[in-house]
mmCIF file of C-alpha atoms in Angstrom:
data_model
loop_
_atom_site.group_PDB
_atom_site.id
_atom_site.type_symbol
_atom_site.label_atom_id
_atom_site.label_comp_id
_atom_site.label_asym_id
_atom_site.label_seq_id
_atom_site.Cartn_x
_atom_site.Cartn_y
_atom_site.Cartn_z
ATOM 1 C CA MET M 1 72.626 -52.767 54.307
ATOM 2 C CA ARG M 2 72.872 -51.331 50.784
ATOM 3 C CA ILE M 3 69.513 -50.359 49.281
ATOM 4 C CA LEU M 4 68.837 -49.148 45.759
ATOM 5 C CA VAL M 5 65.741 -46.926 45.706
ATOM 6 C CA SER M 6 64.103 -46.519 42.295
ATOM 7 C CA ALA M 7 62.335 -43.136 42.350
ATOM 8 C CA TYR M 8 61.386 -41.809 38.921
ATOM 9 C CA ALA M 9 59.742 -38.871 40.733
ATOM 10 C CA CYS M 10 61.949 -37.542 43.542
ATOM 11 C CA GLU M 11 62.089 -33.947 44.676
ATOM 12 C CA PRO M 12 62.480 -32.399 48.151
ATOM 13 C CA ARG M 13 59.824 -30.178 49.725
ATOM 14 C CA ARG M 14 57.134 -31.349 47.346
ATOM 15 C CA GLY M 15 53.932 -33.295 47.775
ATOM 16 C CA SER M 16 52.492 -36.133 45.709
ATOM 17 C CA GLU M 17 54.847 -38.445 43.779
ATOM 18 C CA PRO M 18 58.000 -36.266 43.993
ATOM 19 C CA GLY M 19 57.594 -35.975 47.763
ATOM 20 C CA VAL M 20 57.038 -39.715 48.100
ATOM 21 C CA GLY M 21 60.265 -40.513 46.251
ATOM 22 C CA TRP M 22 62.336 -38.063 48.274
ATOM 23 C CA ASN M 23 60.942 -38.824 51.730
ATOM 24 C CA TRP M 24 61.031 -42.614 51.481
ATOM 25 C CA ALA M 25 64.634 -42.481 50.256
ATOM 26 C CA ARG M 26 65.635 -40.035 52.973
ATOM 27 C CA GLU M 27 64.091 -42.069 55.780
ATOM 28 C CA LEU M 28 65.644 -45.318 54.559
ATOM 29 C CA ALA M 29 68.999 -43.533 54.447
ATOM 30 C CA ARG M 30 68.773 -42.820 58.178
ATOM 31 C CA HIS M 31 69.326 -46.530 58.788
ATOM 32 C CA HIS M 32 71.037 -47.875 55.662
ATOM 33 C CA GLU M 33 73.350 -47.017 52.793
ATOM 34 C CA VAL M 34 71.027 -45.730 50.095
ATOM 35 C CA TRP M 35 71.537 -45.111 46.391
ATOM 36 C CA VAL M 36 68.675 -43.292 44.663
ATOM 37 C CA LEU M 37 68.013 -43.898 40.990
ATOM 38 C CA THR M 38 66.067 -40.949 39.567
ATOM 39 C CA ARG M 39 65.720 -38.628 36.584
ATOM 40 C CA SER M 40 68.333 -36.049 35.674
ATOM 41 C CA ASN M 41 65.845 -33.185 35.812
ATOM 42 C CA ASN M 42 65.496 -33.790 39.577
ATOM 43 C CA ARG M 43 69.204 -33.135 40.047
ATOM 44 C CA GLU M 44 69.101 -29.356 40.536
ATOM 45 C CA PRO M 45 66.471 -29.266 43.339
ATOM 46 C CA ILE M 46 68.095 -32.257 45.053
ATOM 47 C CA GLU M 47 71.587 -30.764 45.018
ATOM 48 C CA ARG M 48 70.252 -27.382 46.133
ATOM 49 C CA GLU M 49 68.428 -28.998 49.056
ATOM 50 C CA LEU M 50 71.498 -30.977 50.104
ATOM 51 C CA ALA M 51 73.714 -27.876 49.860
ATOM 52 C CA ASP M 52 71.326 -25.615 51.807
ATOM 53 C CA HIS M 53 70.181 -28.147 54.431
ATOM 54 C CA SER M 54 72.910 -30.768 54.575
ATOM 55 C CA SER M 55 72.587 -31.226 58.336
ATOM 56 C CA ASP M 56 68.904 -32.161 57.975
ATOM 57 C CA HIS M 57 69.522 -35.131 55.697
ATOM 58 C CA PRO M 58 71.445 -38.392 56.025
ATOM 59 C CA PRO M 59 74.049 -39.278 53.378
ATOM 60 C CA MET M 60 72.573 -40.466 50.096
ATOM 61 C CA LYS M 61 74.102 -41.226 46.717
ATOM 62 C CA PHE M 62 72.233 -40.406 43.519
ATOM 63 C CA LEU M 63 72.328 -42.079 40.122
ATOM 64 C CA TYR M 64 70.794 -39.744 37.538
ATOM 65 C CA VAL M 65 69.290 -41.186 34.378
ATOM 66 C CA ASP M 66 67.415 -39.598 31.512
ATOM 67 C CA LEU M 67 66.521 -40.272 27.931
ATOM 68 C CA PRO M 68 67.861 -38.262 24.977
ATOM 69 C CA GLY M 69 66.800 -34.629 24.664
ATOM 70 C CA TRP M 70 64.301 -35.267 21.887
ATOM 71 C CA ALA M 71 62.457 -37.752 24.112
ATOM 72 C CA SER M 72 62.437 -35.286 27.019
ATOM 73 C CA ARG M 73 60.908 -32.639 24.779
ATOM 74 C CA LEU M 74 58.149 -35.049 23.739
ATOM 75 C CA LYS M 75 57.309 -35.625 27.412
ATOM 76 C CA ARG M 76 56.366 -31.999 28.066
ATOM 77 C CA GLY M 77 52.778 -31.903 29.180
ATOM 78 C CA GLN M 78 50.931 -35.083 30.129
ATOM 79 C CA ARG M 79 50.329 -36.790 26.787
ATOM 80 C CA TRP M 80 53.607 -38.713 26.571
ATOM 81 C CA VAL M 81 54.364 -39.187 30.273
ATOM 82 C CA HIS M 82 53.544 -42.907 30.333
ATOM 83 C CA PRO M 83 55.471 -43.925 27.191
ATOM 84 C CA TYR M 84 58.412 -41.892 28.493
ATOM 85 C CA TYR M 85 58.189 -43.620 31.879
ATOM 86 C CA TYR M 86 58.250 -47.068 30.232
ATOM 87 C CA ALA M 87 61.327 -46.155 28.197
ATOM 88 C CA TRP M 88 63.013 -44.611 31.267
ATOM 89 C CA GLN M 89 62.531 -47.864 33.180
ATOM 90 C CA PHE M 90 64.634 -49.751 30.620
ATOM 91 C CA ALA M 91 67.395 -47.104 30.750
ATOM 92 C CA ALA M 92 67.352 -47.101 34.557
ATOM 93 C CA ARG M 93 67.541 -50.905 34.598
ATOM 94 C CA ARG M 94 70.829 -50.793 32.642
ATOM 95 C CA VAL M 95 72.288 -48.194 35.006
ATOM 96 C CA ALA M 96 71.197 -50.221 38.022
ATOM 97 C CA ARG M 97 72.903 -53.372 36.731
ATOM 98 C CA ARG M 98 76.176 -51.521 36.094
ATOM 99 C CA ALA M 99 76.063 -50.013 39.595
ATOM 100 C CA HIS M 100 75.274 -53.416 41.115
ATOM 101 C CA ALA M 101 78.328 -54.929 39.397
ATOM 102 C CA GLU M 102 80.530 -52.301 41.088
ATOM 103 C CA THR M 103 78.780 -52.112 44.473
ATOM 104 C CA PRO M 104 76.374 -55.003 45.098
ATOM 105 C CA PHE M 105 73.001 -54.058 46.586
ATOM 106 C CA ASP M 106 71.157 -56.053 49.222
ATOM 107 C CA VAL M 107 67.627 -54.801 48.447
ATOM 108 C CA VAL M 108 65.927 -52.932 45.592
ATOM 109 C CA HIS M 109 62.925 -50.791 46.538
ATOM 110 C CA HIS M 110 60.762 -49.241 43.809
ATOM 111 C CA VAL M 111 58.921 -46.213 45.214
ATOM 112 C CA THR M 112 57.710 -44.092 42.274
ATOM 113 C CA PHE M 113 55.695 -44.156 40.084
ATOM 114 C CA ALA M 114 53.385 -45.442 42.802
ATOM 115 C CA SER M 115 50.938 -47.176 40.481
ATOM 116 C CA ALA M 116 49.894 -50.822 40.469
ATOM 117 C CA PHE M 117 49.083 -50.718 36.750
ATOM 118 C CA THR M 118 52.464 -49.404 35.560
ATOM 119 C CA PRO M 119 55.587 -51.587 35.609
ATOM 120 C CA ALA M 120 58.683 -51.366 37.788
ATOM 121 C CA LEU M 121 61.611 -52.828 35.853
ATOM 122 C CA VAL M 122 64.566 -51.819 38.047
ATOM 123 C CA ARG M 123 65.165 -55.259 39.519
ATOM 124 C CA LEU M 124 68.411 -57.148 39.972
ATOM 125 C CA PRO M 125 69.000 -60.906 39.676
ATOM 126 C CA GLY M 126 68.972 -62.587 43.063
ATOM 127 C CA VAL M 127 68.283 -59.361 44.965
ATOM 128 C CA PRO M 128 65.062 -59.036 47.025
ATOM 129 C CA PHE M 129 62.651 -56.564 45.432
ATOM 130 C CA ILE M 130 60.138 -54.355 47.298
ATOM 131 C CA TRP M 131 57.453 -52.701 45.181
ATOM 132 C CA GLY M 132 55.462 -49.762 46.504
ATOM 133 C CA PRO M 133 53.487 -48.468 48.197
ATOM 134 C CA VAL M 134 51.411 -48.469 45.021
ATOM 135 C CA GLY M 135 47.817 -47.451 44.369
ATOM 136 C CA GLY M 136 45.484 -47.707 41.432
ATOM 137 C CA GLY M 137 42.736 -49.951 42.733
ATOM 138 C CA VAL M 138 40.336 -47.193 43.784
ATOM 139 C CA ARG M 139 37.363 -46.880 41.454
ATOM 140 C CA VAL M 140 35.712 -43.546 40.790
ATOM 141 C CA PRO M 141 32.014 -43.123 41.727
ATOM 142 C CA TRP M 142 30.821 -42.828 38.122
ATOM 143 C CA ARG M 143 27.609 -40.990 39.012
ATOM 144 C CA LEU M 144 29.723 -38.055 40.171
ATOM 145 C CA VAL M 145 31.926 -37.780 37.073
ATOM 146 C CA PRO M 146 29.561 -35.921 34.667
ATOM 147 C CA ALA M 147 29.584 -32.907 36.997
ATOM 148 C CA GLY M 148 33.204 -32.352 35.896
ATOM 149 C CA GLY M 149 32.194 -31.998 32.252
ATOM 150 C CA THR M 150 33.511 -33.610 29.088
ATOM 151 C CA ALA M 151 37.139 -33.407 30.209
ATOM 152 C CA ALA M 152 36.336 -35.365 33.370
ATOM 153 C CA ILE M 153 34.451 -38.059 31.477
ATOM 154 C CA THR M 154 37.327 -38.405 28.996
ATOM 155 C CA TYR M 155 39.951 -38.536 31.757
ATOM 156 C CA GLU M 156 38.141 -41.170 33.795
ATOM 157 C CA THR M 157 37.355 -43.297 30.733
ATOM 158 C CA LEU M 158 41.035 -43.302 29.726
ATOM 159 C CA ARG M 159 42.074 -44.083 33.299
ATOM 160 C CA ALA M 160 39.649 -47.010 33.427
ATOM 161 C CA GLY M 161 41.131 -48.260 30.164
ATOM 162 C CA ARG M 162 44.691 -48.030 31.516
ATOM 163 C CA ARG M 163 43.659 -49.964 34.615
ATOM 164 C CA LEU M 164 42.145 -52.731 32.493
ATOM 165 C CA VAL M 165 45.213 -52.952 30.245
ATOM 166 C CA GLY M 166 47.519 -53.038 33.262
ATOM 167 C CA ARG M 167 45.406 -55.637 35.037
ATOM 168 C CA TYR M 168 44.919 -58.036 32.148
ATOM 169 C CA LEU M 169 47.109 -57.250 29.121
ATOM 170 C CA ASP M 170 50.408 -55.539 30.008
ATOM 171 C CA PRO M 171 53.148 -58.202 30.197
ATOM 172 C CA LEU M 172 55.554 -55.791 31.929
ATOM 173 C CA VAL M 173 53.087 -55.219 34.765
ATOM 174 C CA ARG M 174 52.678 -58.974 35.187
ATOM 175 C CA LEU M 175 56.465 -59.312 35.202
ATOM 176 C CA THR M 176 56.571 -56.760 38.025
ATOM 177 C CA TRP M 177 53.984 -58.638 40.079
ATOM 178 C CA ARG M 178 55.855 -61.911 39.669
ATOM 179 C CA GLY M 179 59.210 -60.378 40.547
ATOM 180 C CA ALA M 180 58.092 -58.541 43.705
ATOM 181 C CA ASP M 181 59.051 -60.252 46.960
ATOM 182 C CA LEU M 182 57.038 -57.716 48.977
ATOM 183 C CA ILE M 183 54.201 -55.577 47.584
ATOM 184 C CA LEU M 184 53.117 -52.514 49.533
ATOM 185 C CA VAL M 185 49.666 -51.179 48.611
ATOM 186 C CA GLN M 186 48.180 -47.883 49.691
ATOM 187 C CA ASN M 187 44.666 -49.050 50.513
ATOM 188 C CA GLN M 188 42.362 -52.045 50.748
ATOM 189 C CA GLU M 189 40.872 -51.361 47.300
ATOM 190 C CA THR M 190 44.266 -51.810 45.641
ATOM 191 C CA LEU M 191 44.886 -54.964 47.662
ATOM 192 C CA ALA M 192 41.598 -56.385 46.360
ATOM 193 C CA TRP M 193 42.456 -55.243 42.807
ATOM 194 C CA LEU M 194 45.651 -57.335 42.703
ATOM 195 C CA PRO M 195 45.343 -60.830 41.240
ATOM 196 C CA PRO M 196 44.661 -63.259 44.116
ATOM 197 C CA ARG M 197 47.940 -65.142 43.684
ATOM 198 C CA TYR M 198 49.955 -62.033 44.637
ATOM 199 C CA ARG M 199 47.930 -60.814 47.616
ATOM 200 C CA ALA M 200 49.771 -63.065 50.059
ATOM 201 C CA ARG M 201 52.908 -60.984 49.416
ATOM 202 C CA ALA M 202 51.087 -57.676 49.942
ATOM 203 C CA ARG M 203 50.508 -55.484 52.946
ATOM 204 C CA VAL M 204 48.662 -52.177 53.261
ATOM 205 C CA GLN M 205 50.888 -49.138 53.861
ATOM 206 C CA THR M 206 50.000 -45.582 52.877
ATOM 207 C CA ASN M 207 52.701 -43.766 50.941
ATOM 208 C CA CYS M 208 52.025 -40.243 52.241
ATOM 209 C CA GLY M 209 53.282 -38.692 55.432
ATOM 210 C CA VAL M 210 54.565 -35.636 57.232
ATOM 211 C CA ASP M 211 57.823 -34.738 58.966
ATOM 212 C CA ASP M 212 57.813 -35.225 62.731
ATOM 213 C CA HIS M 213 58.908 -31.657 63.365
ATOM 214 C CA GLU M 214 55.953 -30.305 61.337
ATOM 215 C CA ILE M 215 53.285 -31.956 63.503
ATOM 216 C CA GLY M 216 51.578 -29.260 65.560
ATOM 217 C CA SER M 217 54.302 -26.865 64.459
ATOM 218 C CA VAL M 218 52.021 -23.859 63.848
ATOM 219 C CA GLN M 219 50.416 -22.143 66.814
ATOM 220 C CA ARG M 220 46.662 -22.109 66.355
ATOM 221 C CA PRO M 221 45.119 -18.661 66.833
ATOM 222 C CA ALA M 222 42.477 -18.055 69.481
ATOM 223 C CA ARG M 223 39.017 -19.298 68.530
ATOM 224 C CA ARG M 224 36.863 -16.668 66.814
ATOM 225 C CA ASP M 225 33.072 -16.645 67.017
ATOM 226 C CA ASP M 226 32.412 -14.731 63.799
ATOM 227 C CA GLY M 227 33.030 -17.522 61.330
ATOM 228 C CA PHE M 228 33.846 -21.121 60.497
ATOM 229 C CA VAL M 229 36.695 -21.734 58.037
ATOM 230 C CA ALA M 230 36.936 -24.733 55.736
ATOM 231 C CA VAL M 231 39.934 -25.303 53.456
ATOM 232 C CA ALA M 232 39.882 -27.163 50.129
ATOM 233 C CA ALA M 233 43.415 -27.827 48.898
ATOM 234 C CA GLY M 234 45.002 -29.555 45.925
ATOM 235 C CA ARG M 235 45.318 -29.319 42.175
ATOM 236 C CA LEU M 236 42.185 -27.713 40.745
ATOM 237 C CA MET M 237 40.923 -30.598 38.639
ATOM 238 C CA HIS M 238 37.719 -32.585 38.601
ATOM 239 C CA LEU M 239 38.909 -35.618 40.557
ATOM 240 C CA LYS M 240 39.568 -33.528 43.672
ATOM 241 C CA GLY M 241 35.852 -32.684 43.936
ATOM 242 C CA PHE M 242 36.163 -28.922 44.345
ATOM 243 C CA SER M 243 32.793 -28.310 42.681
ATOM 244 C CA LEU M 244 31.210 -30.596 45.295
ATOM 245 C CA ALA M 245 32.894 -28.555 48.014
ATOM 246 C CA LEU M 246 31.533 -25.267 46.644
ATOM 247 C CA ARG M 247 28.018 -26.648 46.333
ATOM 248 C CA ALA M 248 28.181 -28.030 49.873
ATOM 249 C CA VAL M 249 29.178 -24.651 51.313
ATOM 250 C CA SER M 250 26.262 -23.069 49.464
ATOM 251 C CA GLU M 251 23.822 -25.728 50.687
ATOM 252 C CA THR M 252 24.697 -25.258 54.353
ATOM 253 C CA GLY M 253 22.665 -22.052 54.302
ATOM 254 C CA ASP M 254 25.041 -20.779 56.991
ATOM 255 C CA HIS M 255 26.744 -17.543 56.014
ATOM 256 C CA ARG M 256 29.315 -18.023 58.794
ATOM 257 C CA VAL M 257 30.794 -20.959 56.845
ATOM 258 C CA ARG M 258 33.612 -19.734 54.598
ATOM 259 C CA LEU M 259 35.827 -21.683 52.205
ATOM 260 C CA VAL M 260 39.462 -21.036 51.307
ATOM 261 C CA VAL M 261 40.588 -22.782 48.115
ATOM 262 C CA ALA M 262 44.347 -23.399 47.920
ATOM 263 C CA GLY M 263 45.751 -24.610 44.609
ATOM 264 C CA GLU M 264 45.988 -24.026 40.875
ATOM 265 C CA GLY M 265 44.835 -26.074 37.925
ATOM 266 C CA PRO M 266 42.743 -26.249 34.780
ATOM 267 C CA GLN M 267 39.419 -25.875 36.607
ATOM 268 C CA ARG M 268 40.132 -22.569 38.327
ATOM 269 C CA ARG M 269 38.050 -20.377 36.005
ATOM 270 C CA HIS M 270 35.189 -22.861 36.054
ATOM 271 C CA LEU M 271 35.248 -22.992 39.851
ATOM 272 C CA GLU M 272 35.362 -19.206 40.190
ATOM 273 C CA ALA M 273 32.352 -18.945 37.861
ATOM 274 C CA LEU M 274 30.533 -21.656 39.841
ATOM 275 C CA ALA M 275 31.173 -19.806 43.108
ATOM 276 C CA ALA M 276 29.670 -16.654 41.588
ATOM 277 C CA ASP M 277 26.655 -18.573 40.232
ATOM 278 C CA LEU M 278 26.052 -20.064 43.689
ATOM 279 C CA GLY M 279 26.092 -16.610 45.276
ATOM 280 C CA LEU M 280 29.202 -17.333 47.327
ATOM 281 C CA ASP M 281 30.830 -13.923 46.828
ATOM 282 C CA GLY M 282 32.615 -13.020 50.055
ATOM 283 C CA ARG M 283 32.403 -16.583 51.376
ATOM 284 C CA VAL M 284 34.939 -18.236 49.040
ATOM 285 C CA VAL M 285 38.536 -17.099 48.550
ATOM 286 C CA PHE M 286 40.856 -18.550 45.906
ATOM 287 C CA ARG M 287 44.419 -18.316 47.266
ATOM 288 C CA GLY M 288 46.245 -20.038 44.395
ATOM 289 C CA ALA M 289 49.198 -22.361 44.951
ATOM 290 C CA LEU M 290 50.789 -21.939 48.379
ATOM 291 C CA SER M 291 54.240 -22.785 49.675
ATOM 292 C CA ARG M 292 54.329 -25.623 52.163
ATOM 293 C CA PRO M 293 54.822 -23.337 55.213
ATOM 294 C CA ASP M 294 51.914 -21.152 54.072
ATOM 295 C CA LEU M 295 49.705 -24.197 53.536
ATOM 296 C CA LEU M 296 50.449 -25.565 57.017
ATOM 297 C CA ASP M 297 49.727 -22.121 58.446
ATOM 298 C CA LEU M 298 46.401 -22.070 56.598
ATOM 299 C CA PHE M 299 45.474 -25.464 58.047
ATOM 300 C CA ALA M 300 46.317 -24.220 61.536
ATOM 301 C CA ARG M 301 43.928 -21.307 61.039
ATOM 302 C CA SER M 302 41.092 -23.447 59.672
ATOM 303 C CA ASP M 303 38.446 -25.566 61.327
ATOM 304 C CA VAL M 304 38.112 -28.349 58.742
ATOM 305 C CA LEU M 305 39.647 -29.686 55.555
ATOM 306 C CA LEU M 306 36.911 -30.194 52.950
ATOM 307 C CA PHE M 307 38.366 -32.894 50.678
ATOM 308 C CA PRO M 308 35.697 -34.689 48.608
ATOM 309 C CA SER M 309 38.201 -36.357 46.259
ATOM 310 C CA LEU M 310 36.730 -38.946 43.889
ATOM 311 C CA HIS M 311 39.580 -41.475 43.851
ATOM 312 C CA ASP M 312 42.708 -40.388 45.708
ATOM 313 C CA GLU M 313 44.801 -43.394 46.636
ATOM 314 C CA ALA M 314 45.968 -41.674 49.824
ATOM 315 C CA GLY M 315 45.881 -37.869 50.124
ATOM 316 C CA PHE M 316 48.867 -35.785 51.213
ATOM 317 C CA VAL M 317 46.770 -32.802 52.238
ATOM 318 C CA VAL M 318 44.726 -35.018 54.560
ATOM 319 C CA VAL M 319 47.803 -35.874 56.622
ATOM 320 C CA GLU M 320 49.093 -32.295 56.444
ATOM 321 C CA ALA M 321 45.754 -30.925 57.656
ATOM 322 C CA MET M 322 45.607 -33.425 60.524
ATOM 323 C CA SER M 323 49.135 -32.467 61.536
ATOM 324 C CA GLN M 324 47.844 -28.968 62.330
ATOM 325 C CA GLY M 325 44.564 -30.014 63.914
ATOM 326 C CA SER M 326 42.273 -29.311 60.972
ATOM 327 C CA ILE M 327 39.489 -31.935 60.899
ATOM 328 C CA PRO M 328 39.077 -33.745 57.541
ATOM 329 C CA ILE M 329 35.732 -34.148 55.811
ATOM 330 C CA VAL M 330 36.230 -36.851 53.166
ATOM 331 C CA LEU M 331 34.212 -39.247 51.038
ATOM 332 C CA ASP M 332 34.043 -42.966 51.832
ATOM 333 C CA VAL M 333 36.123 -43.653 48.710
ATOM 334 C CA GLY M 334 39.776 -44.659 48.493
ATOM 335 C CA GLY M 335 42.695 -43.670 50.646
ATOM 336 C CA PRO M 336 41.478 -40.556 52.485
ATOM 337 C CA ALA M 337 38.756 -42.472 54.320
ATOM 338 C CA SER M 338 41.311 -45.051 55.485
ATOM 339 C CA LEU M 339 43.733 -42.361 56.675
ATOM 340 C CA VAL M 340 41.462 -40.558 59.109
ATOM 341 C CA GLU M 341 40.455 -41.453 62.640
ATOM 342 C CA SER M 342 36.851 -41.791 63.796
ATOM 343 C CA SER M 343 36.956 -38.148 64.917
ATOM 344 C CA ALA M 344 36.931 -37.052 61.269
ATOM 345 C CA TYR M 345 33.841 -36.884 59.069
ATOM 346 C CA VAL M 346 33.522 -39.637 56.451
ATOM 347 C CA VAL M 347 30.679 -38.854 54.042
ATOM 348 C CA PRO M 348 28.766 -41.543 52.078
ATOM 349 C CA ALA M 349 29.366 -41.314 48.319
ATOM 350 C CA ARG M 350 29.247 -44.848 46.906
ATOM 351 C CA GLY M 351 26.119 -45.253 44.808
ATOM 352 C CA CYS M 352 24.981 -41.712 45.605
ATOM 353 C CA SER M 353 23.918 -38.995 43.185
ATOM 354 C CA ARG M 354 25.711 -35.663 43.098
ATOM 355 C CA GLU M 355 22.813 -34.073 44.961
ATOM 356 C CA ASP M 356 23.001 -36.691 47.716
ATOM 357 C CA VAL M 357 26.764 -36.265 48.121
ATOM 358 C CA VAL M 358 26.454 -32.485 48.280
ATOM 359 C CA ALA M 359 23.720 -32.824 50.909
ATOM 360 C CA ASN M 360 25.903 -35.221 52.921
ATOM 361 C CA LEU M 361 28.879 -32.845 52.759
ATOM 362 C CA ALA M 362 26.692 -29.902 53.798
ATOM 363 C CA SER M 363 25.375 -31.924 56.732
ATOM 364 C CA ALA M 364 28.956 -32.678 57.833
ATOM 365 C CA LEU M 365 29.847 -28.986 57.588
ATOM 366 C CA ARG M 366 26.831 -28.022 59.696
ATOM 367 C CA SER M 367 27.708 -30.665 62.287
ATOM 368 C CA ALA M 368 31.326 -29.511 62.457
ATOM 369 C CA SER M 369 30.410 -25.840 62.750
ATOM 370 C CA ALA M 370 28.092 -26.646 65.664
ATOM 371 C CA GLU M 371 30.632 -28.758 67.578
ATOM 372 C CA ASP M 372 33.442 -27.889 69.937
ATOM 373 C CA LEU M 373 36.285 -29.324 67.858
ATOM 374 C CA GLU M 374 39.130 -29.046 70.370
ATOM 375 C CA ALA M 375 38.924 -32.685 71.458
ATOM 376 C CA LYS M 376 38.859 -33.820 67.832
ATOM 377 C CA ARG M 377 41.917 -31.678 67.059
ATOM 378 C CA ALA M 378 43.946 -33.355 69.783
ATOM 379 C CA VAL M 379 43.040 -36.759 68.334
ATOM 380 C CA MET M 380 43.915 -35.647 64.791
ATOM 381 C CA ILE M 381 47.336 -34.321 65.765
ATOM 382 C CA GLU M 382 48.156 -37.483 67.683
ATOM 383 C CA HIS M 383 46.990 -39.626 64.766
ATOM 384 C CA ALA M 384 49.235 -37.625 62.423
ATOM 385 C CA ARG M 385 52.204 -38.790 64.504
ATOM 386 C CA SER M 386 51.398 -42.371 63.520
ATOM 387 C CA LEU M 387 51.610 -41.295 59.854
ATOM 388 C CA ALA M 388 54.950 -39.475 60.098
ATOM 389 C CA TRP M 389 57.608 -40.387 57.537
ATOM 390 C CA SER M 390 59.724 -42.042 60.206
ATOM 391 C CA THR M 391 56.963 -44.572 60.908
ATOM 392 C CA LYS M 392 56.799 -45.681 57.262
ATOM 393 C CA THR M 393 60.293 -47.024 57.020
ATOM 394 C CA ALA M 394 60.269 -48.249 60.607
ATOM 395 C CA ALA M 395 57.516 -50.653 59.556
ATOM 396 C CA LEU M 396 59.873 -52.059 56.899
ATOM 397 C CA GLU M 397 62.853 -52.514 59.172
ATOM 398 C CA PRO M 398 62.169 -56.159 60.122
ATOM 399 C CA VAL M 399 62.184 -57.259 56.467
ATOM 400 C CA VAL M 400 64.763 -54.809 55.131
ATOM 401 C CA ALA M 401 67.211 -55.725 57.877
ATOM 402 C CA SER M 402 66.878 -59.398 56.928
ATOM 403 C CA PRO M 403 66.456 -59.664 53.127
ATOM 404 C CA ALA M 404 66.218 -63.449 53.299
ATOM 405 C CA ARG M 405 62.808 -63.011 54.944
ATOM 406 C CA LEU M 406 61.533 -61.401 51.747
ATOM 407 C CA THR M 407 62.345 -64.356 49.532
ATOM 408 C CA HIS M 408 60.931 -66.743 52.139
ATOM 409 C CA GLN M 409 57.517 -65.053 51.745
ATOM 410 C CA ARG M 410 57.235 -66.189 48.129
#
């Protein structure tokens, strides 16, 4: 079976969108002939990975596409990312059609961008088209946004506008919906967000995962009685809820509870100042951005992952934490809540004020610090196995192995 994977973002040993593109393509390539259509600026890390770890990866062929240099320079930063992505889709479509004329493909699978309100234009006439997993249907709890300041309000307002345009006005998004034979969505909220006529072609499948060999890979140290360690990890920006995490640690009133913050981002100075204002000196450590091995090691040394994200569609760090037996504490919003087992802590946030959410998070921290978590850890690690990368593509095998089944679903 020849599969063309469209992965605008695709980079090995990364999380988020680049990791999604790379890992889905790699796992599909274990069972099929895979061509990956991606940007030229991903070429160096991909070729370095294949040269240094060739035995770890199945054969893959890459088709690199980019826009002229002046357009790439405009894309620097975040302001022009979406216009650039739209233009790249048209360029990639031309490359895909030329490649298809030389070596016909049996299936096209668009993986990244993983957004239901941005188009996927790399489709081929008469070839079954899989779109996703995509997110975008999760709505932010608006009562929690003002705590992030003016930048947070602006960001969420613009995001809400993009969702509305994509849902009702963007003809290219509607073209994508119509052309998809199978739509994979990351969570139930995105399934409900799709127009009703397309939901029959959709199934829920998270797009984040972990390598099988990483699950339980770090030896947990012996339990210490002098403290309880929570980790908050991710890009330091308002939507990840780091300020809620800091306030929750303060509200526990338990000086044994310590927080390690792993990540970098625009809110770092604000969060450091907030920690000082809350009197958390000595109880909060900012570690900065960590390599993947160091992050997994940190999870293995922690008791819980404190991840009060406002609208993550899935949550890579949730799966990574579970893989090392760190128990997630998440809000009942979006993908993270759907990823965890009942042994995790899911905190009410819908319709709640900031004060209520902070109190709920603090209560979860107190409960976790008072419990023997060993039984929960065993459940978390086992659950992480069901979210390994190999399970994602295995779920697609029945339809990918028989492309005619895709068109019959229409």
